[in-house]
Amino acid sequence: MDISVNIIPVPLKMTSAFIIRDKGTILVDSGYPGSEDTILEKLHEIGGSPEDIRLIVLTHGHADHAGSAAALREKTGAKVAVHRLDADKVREGNQGKLHPAGFTGRILGLFFGTKKASSYPAFEPDILIDESLELEEYGVRGRVIHTPGHSPGCVSVLLISGDAIAGDLIFPSIPSEKPSLPFWVDDPAEARRSIKKLIDITPGKIYIAHGKPFSSTEVKKSFSSLF
Ligand SMILES: [Zn+2]
Ligand SMILES: [Zn+2]
C-alpha cells in the first residue's frame, strides 16, 4: 500500500500554510488576512482549483493562521474546522493576548501582539474539533488531534505517511534553530505534554508554521530533558 501523502508548504508573510493532497485536498491554516490569493495561486500551480479544497483545518485561532480563513471559505466552499477551545477567537476575529515564554517572545510580541496584528475577519466555524477529527471523509488519510499549550485550542494534523503538521506547537529557537517551545505559550507544561504526545506517534517529519520541518528524532533529542 502506498502511504505517501503530499504536503505542499505555501510560504506566506511571516508564516506558512500547507496544502495536503491525497485522494482529496485539504488546507492547513490560512495565513494573515490577505493571504488567500497566494494560497490559491499555489494550488493552481500544482494543478488544483479552489473547489478541490474540501476542508480548512486551523491549527489555532491566532491571526497568522486564521486570518484568511473567512475569505478562503468564500472562494472555495470548504468547511472550516477549529478546536472548540479556540472557537471564540475566530468568532471575535481576534487572537487575544499573547503570553511570552521568554525574552524573544517579549520583544517580538511588540510587533505581533499589537491590536492591528491581532485582529482578522471574524467567522462562525463549520466544524468544532474536540479530541480528534478523522480526515478520511475529506479524502485524506489522517486525523487531527488536540495538542494544546501554545493556545488552549491548538491542534496538529497527523498523516498515514507518518508526517505531521504541528502549527505553532514547536518553534525554531534563535539563533540555533533547534526545536524549542513556542515564543508565546499559554501553558508551557501542557505544551511539553503535547509535544511528547505528538512525537510518540509521529515517526516522520514534523512541519511547523514558522520555520523548516524537523524530524521527529530531532524534536525528541531537543526535548528529552524536559519529558
Ligand atoms: Zn500562534
Ligand atoms: Zn503562528
Short mmCIF file of C-alpha atoms and ligand atoms in Angstrom, two decimals:
data_model
loop_
_atom_site.label_atom_id
_atom_site.label_comp_id
_atom_site.label_asym_id
_atom_site.label_seq_id
_atom_site.Cartn_x
_atom_site.Cartn_y
_atom_site.Cartn_z
CA MET A 1 0.00 0.00 0.00
CA ASP A 2 1.28 3.46 -0.88
CA ILE A 3 1.18 5.50 2.28
CA SER A 4 2.69 8.69 0.90
CA VAL A 5 0.64 11.87 1.28
CA ASN A 6 1.77 15.10 -0.37
CA ILE A 7 2.40 18.05 1.89
CA ILE A 8 2.88 21.27 -0.08
CA PRO A 9 4.08 24.19 2.07
CA VAL A 10 2.79 27.60 1.00
CA PRO A 11 5.19 30.32 2.23
CA LEU A 12 3.25 33.40 3.34
CA LYS A 13 4.04 36.62 5.15
CA MET A 14 5.78 35.55 8.42
CA THR A 15 4.22 32.06 8.33
CA SER A 16 3.27 29.08 6.16
CA ALA A 17 0.07 27.29 5.23
CA PHE A 18 0.05 23.71 3.95
CA ILE A 19 -1.89 22.12 1.12
CA ILE A 20 -2.33 18.40 1.76
CA ARG A 21 -3.05 16.23 -1.24
CA ASP A 22 -4.09 12.65 -1.01
CA LYS A 23 -7.19 11.39 -2.81
CA GLY A 24 -8.75 14.67 -1.68
CA THR A 25 -7.24 18.06 -0.90
CA ILE A 26 -7.34 19.96 2.36
CA LEU A 27 -5.66 23.13 3.59
CA VAL A 28 -3.99 23.56 6.96
CA ASP A 29 -4.01 27.18 8.15
CA SER A 30 -4.68 30.30 6.12
CA GLY A 31 -2.10 32.98 6.98
CA TYR A 32 -2.69 36.61 7.93
CA PRO A 33 -5.62 38.44 6.29
CA GLY A 34 -4.98 38.91 2.57
CA SER A 35 -3.16 35.59 2.04
CA GLU A 36 -5.96 33.88 0.09
CA ASP A 37 -4.68 34.71 -3.40
CA THR A 38 -1.16 33.42 -2.68
CA ILE A 39 -2.63 30.15 -1.41
CA LEU A 40 -4.93 29.75 -4.40
CA GLU A 41 -2.08 30.59 -6.80
CA LYS A 42 -0.02 27.81 -5.25
CA LEU A 43 -2.96 25.45 -5.62
CA HIS A 44 -3.26 26.43 -9.29
CA GLU A 45 0.49 25.86 -9.76
CA ILE A 46 0.16 22.26 -8.62
CA GLY A 47 -2.80 21.65 -10.91
CA GLY A 48 -5.62 22.19 -8.44
CA SER A 49 -8.59 24.51 -8.36
CA PRO A 50 -10.34 26.29 -5.45
CA GLU A 51 -13.25 23.84 -5.27
CA ASP A 52 -10.82 20.96 -4.70
CA ILE A 53 -10.32 22.17 -1.13
CA ARG A 54 -12.98 20.47 0.95
CA LEU A 55 -11.72 21.33 4.39
CA ILE A 56 -9.64 24.08 6.02
CA VAL A 57 -8.15 23.00 9.33
CA LEU A 58 -6.95 25.83 11.54
CA THR A 59 -4.20 24.72 13.90
CA HIS A 60 -5.37 27.52 16.23
CA GLY A 61 -7.04 30.92 16.32
CA HIS A 62 -4.05 33.27 16.05
CA ALA A 63 -4.23 35.90 13.29
CA ASP A 64 -1.33 34.45 11.26
CA HIS A 65 -3.18 31.12 11.00
CA ALA A 66 -6.88 32.04 10.90
CA GLY A 67 -6.60 35.44 9.18
CA SER A 68 -7.66 34.42 5.67
CA ALA A 69 -9.99 31.57 6.61
CA ALA A 70 -13.21 33.55 6.02
CA ALA A 71 -12.02 34.71 2.58
CA LEU A 72 -10.87 31.22 1.61
CA ARG A 73 -14.15 29.66 2.70
CA GLU A 74 -15.91 32.14 0.44
CA LYS A 75 -13.67 31.33 -2.54
CA THR A 76 -13.51 27.54 -2.13
CA GLY A 77 -16.74 26.49 -0.46
CA ALA A 78 -14.66 24.46 2.01
CA LYS A 79 -15.73 23.86 5.59
CA VAL A 80 -13.56 25.44 8.28
CA ALA A 81 -12.62 23.35 11.32
CA VAL A 82 -11.21 24.77 14.53
CA HIS A 83 -10.86 23.35 18.02
CA ARG A 84 -13.73 24.21 20.34
CA LEU A 85 -11.37 25.99 22.77
CA ASP A 86 -10.16 28.44 20.11
CA ALA A 87 -13.59 28.93 18.52
CA ASP A 88 -14.26 32.20 20.35
CA LYS A 89 -11.08 33.69 18.89
CA VAL A 90 -12.36 33.16 15.33
CA ARG A 91 -15.89 34.25 16.26
CA GLU A 92 -14.42 37.52 17.55
CA GLY A 93 -11.78 37.75 14.83
CA ASN A 94 -9.18 38.38 17.48
CA GLN A 95 -6.31 36.20 18.65
CA GLY A 96 -6.37 37.57 22.19
CA LYS A 97 -3.33 38.25 24.33
CA LEU A 98 0.00 36.56 23.55
CA HIS A 99 1.89 35.16 26.56
CA PRO A 100 5.66 35.42 26.02
CA ALA A 101 7.65 32.37 27.06
CA GLY A 102 10.84 34.42 27.39
CA PHE A 103 12.85 37.35 26.09
CA THR A 104 12.34 36.66 22.35
CA GLY A 105 8.59 36.43 22.83
CA ARG A 106 8.50 39.69 24.78
CA ILE A 107 10.41 41.57 22.07
CA LEU A 108 8.61 40.03 19.09
CA GLY A 109 5.32 40.42 20.93
CA LEU A 110 5.71 44.17 20.50
CA PHE A 111 5.11 43.59 16.77
CA PHE A 112 2.88 40.52 16.66
CA GLY A 113 0.73 41.37 19.66
CA THR A 114 -0.45 44.81 18.55
CA LYS A 115 -4.16 45.45 18.13
CA LYS A 116 -3.80 45.62 14.35
CA ALA A 117 -1.75 42.41 14.10
CA SER A 118 -4.17 40.58 16.41
CA SER A 119 -7.42 41.03 14.52
CA TYR A 120 -8.84 39.47 11.37
CA PRO A 121 -12.23 38.92 9.69
CA ALA A 122 -14.44 37.03 12.15
CA PHE A 123 -16.50 33.99 11.16
CA GLU A 124 -18.53 31.15 12.60
CA PRO A 125 -16.61 27.86 12.24
CA ASP A 126 -18.38 24.97 10.46
CA ILE A 127 -16.77 22.18 12.47
CA LEU A 128 -15.71 22.25 16.12
CA ILE A 129 -12.90 19.81 16.95
CA ASP A 130 -12.78 18.15 20.36
CA GLU A 131 -10.26 15.35 20.99
CA SER A 132 -9.81 14.45 17.30
CA LEU A 133 -11.21 14.72 13.78
CA GLU A 134 -10.90 11.99 11.14
CA LEU A 135 -9.90 13.27 7.70
CA GLU A 136 -10.91 10.22 5.61
CA GLU A 137 -14.24 11.75 4.68
CA TYR A 138 -12.34 14.67 3.12
CA GLY A 139 -10.18 12.27 1.11
CA VAL A 140 -7.06 12.48 3.28
CA ARG A 141 -5.71 9.51 5.19
CA GLY A 142 -5.03 11.09 8.55
CA ARG A 143 -6.55 12.79 11.53
CA VAL A 144 -6.42 15.93 13.60
CA ILE A 145 -5.52 15.66 17.29
CA HIS A 146 -5.70 18.15 20.14
CA THR A 147 -2.21 19.40 21.08
CA PRO A 148 -2.85 22.36 23.43
CA GLY A 149 -0.29 24.57 25.14
CA HIS A 150 0.62 27.36 22.72
CA SER A 151 -3.08 28.17 22.88
CA PRO A 152 -5.84 26.08 24.51
CA GLY A 153 -7.30 25.01 21.16
CA CYS A 154 -4.12 24.06 19.27
CA VAL A 155 -4.38 21.01 17.04
CA SER A 156 -1.92 19.02 14.92
CA VAL A 157 -2.58 17.07 11.72
CA LEU A 158 -1.21 13.51 11.57
CA LEU A 159 -0.95 11.70 8.26
CA ILE A 160 -0.77 7.99 7.45
CA SER A 161 2.69 8.66 5.97
CA GLY A 162 4.00 9.29 9.50
CA ASP A 163 4.41 13.03 8.94
CA ALA A 164 2.62 15.71 10.96
CA ILE A 165 1.82 19.41 10.81
CA ALA A 166 2.14 20.97 14.23
CA GLY A 167 1.35 24.65 13.62
CA ASP A 168 2.92 26.66 16.45
CA LEU A 169 3.47 23.83 18.93
CA ILE A 170 7.20 23.92 18.16
CA PHE A 171 9.33 26.91 17.12
CA PRO A 172 12.93 27.02 15.90
CA SER A 173 14.97 28.73 18.61
CA ILE A 174 17.01 31.83 17.78
CA PRO A 175 19.84 31.57 16.73
CA SER A 176 20.41 27.78 16.93
CA GLU A 177 17.22 26.90 15.02
CA LYS A 178 16.85 23.82 17.22
CA PRO A 179 13.30 22.69 18.08
CA SER A 180 12.05 24.61 21.09
CA LEU A 181 8.88 25.72 22.84
CA PRO A 182 6.97 28.49 21.05
CA PHE A 183 7.96 32.12 21.78
CA TRP A 184 4.43 32.55 23.14
CA VAL A 185 2.83 29.86 25.21
CA ASP A 186 -0.38 29.91 27.25
CA ASP A 187 0.60 26.82 29.27
CA PRO A 188 4.22 25.60 28.98
CA ALA A 189 3.66 22.31 30.86
CA GLU A 190 0.73 21.48 28.62
CA ALA A 191 2.78 22.36 25.50
CA ARG A 192 5.51 19.94 26.60
CA ARG A 193 2.92 17.19 27.15
CA SER A 194 1.51 17.86 23.67
CA ILE A 195 4.97 17.70 22.07
CA LYS A 196 5.58 14.36 23.76
CA LYS A 197 2.18 13.07 22.64
CA LEU A 198 2.97 14.15 19.07
CA ILE A 199 6.46 12.66 18.76
CA ASP A 200 5.32 9.40 20.35
CA ILE A 201 3.00 8.86 17.38
CA THR A 202 4.91 10.68 14.60
CA PRO A 203 7.89 8.79 13.22
CA GLY A 204 8.38 11.10 10.23
CA LYS A 205 8.73 14.82 9.66
CA ILE A 206 7.09 17.49 11.78
CA TYR A 207 6.16 20.56 9.75
CA ILE A 208 5.83 23.84 11.64
CA ALA A 209 4.42 27.21 10.65
CA HIS A 210 7.44 29.37 11.46
CA GLY A 211 10.46 27.50 10.17
CA LYS A 212 11.74 24.44 8.38
CA PRO A 213 10.37 20.98 9.23
CA PHE A 214 12.09 18.90 11.90
CA SER A 215 12.48 15.14 12.08
CA SER A 216 10.69 13.51 14.97
CA THR A 217 14.10 12.30 16.24
CA GLU A 218 15.46 15.87 16.27
CA VAL A 219 12.50 17.03 18.34
CA LYS A 220 12.85 14.07 20.71
CA LYS A 221 16.53 14.91 21.23
CA SER A 222 15.88 18.59 21.95
CA PHE A 223 13.14 17.93 24.45
CA SER A 224 14.48 14.74 26.06
CA SER A 225 15.50 16.53 29.25
CA LEU A 226 12.07 18.12 29.58
CA PHE A 227 9.97 14.95 29.48
ZN ZN B 1 0.23 31.04 17.29
ZN ZN B 2 1.95 31.40 14.27
#
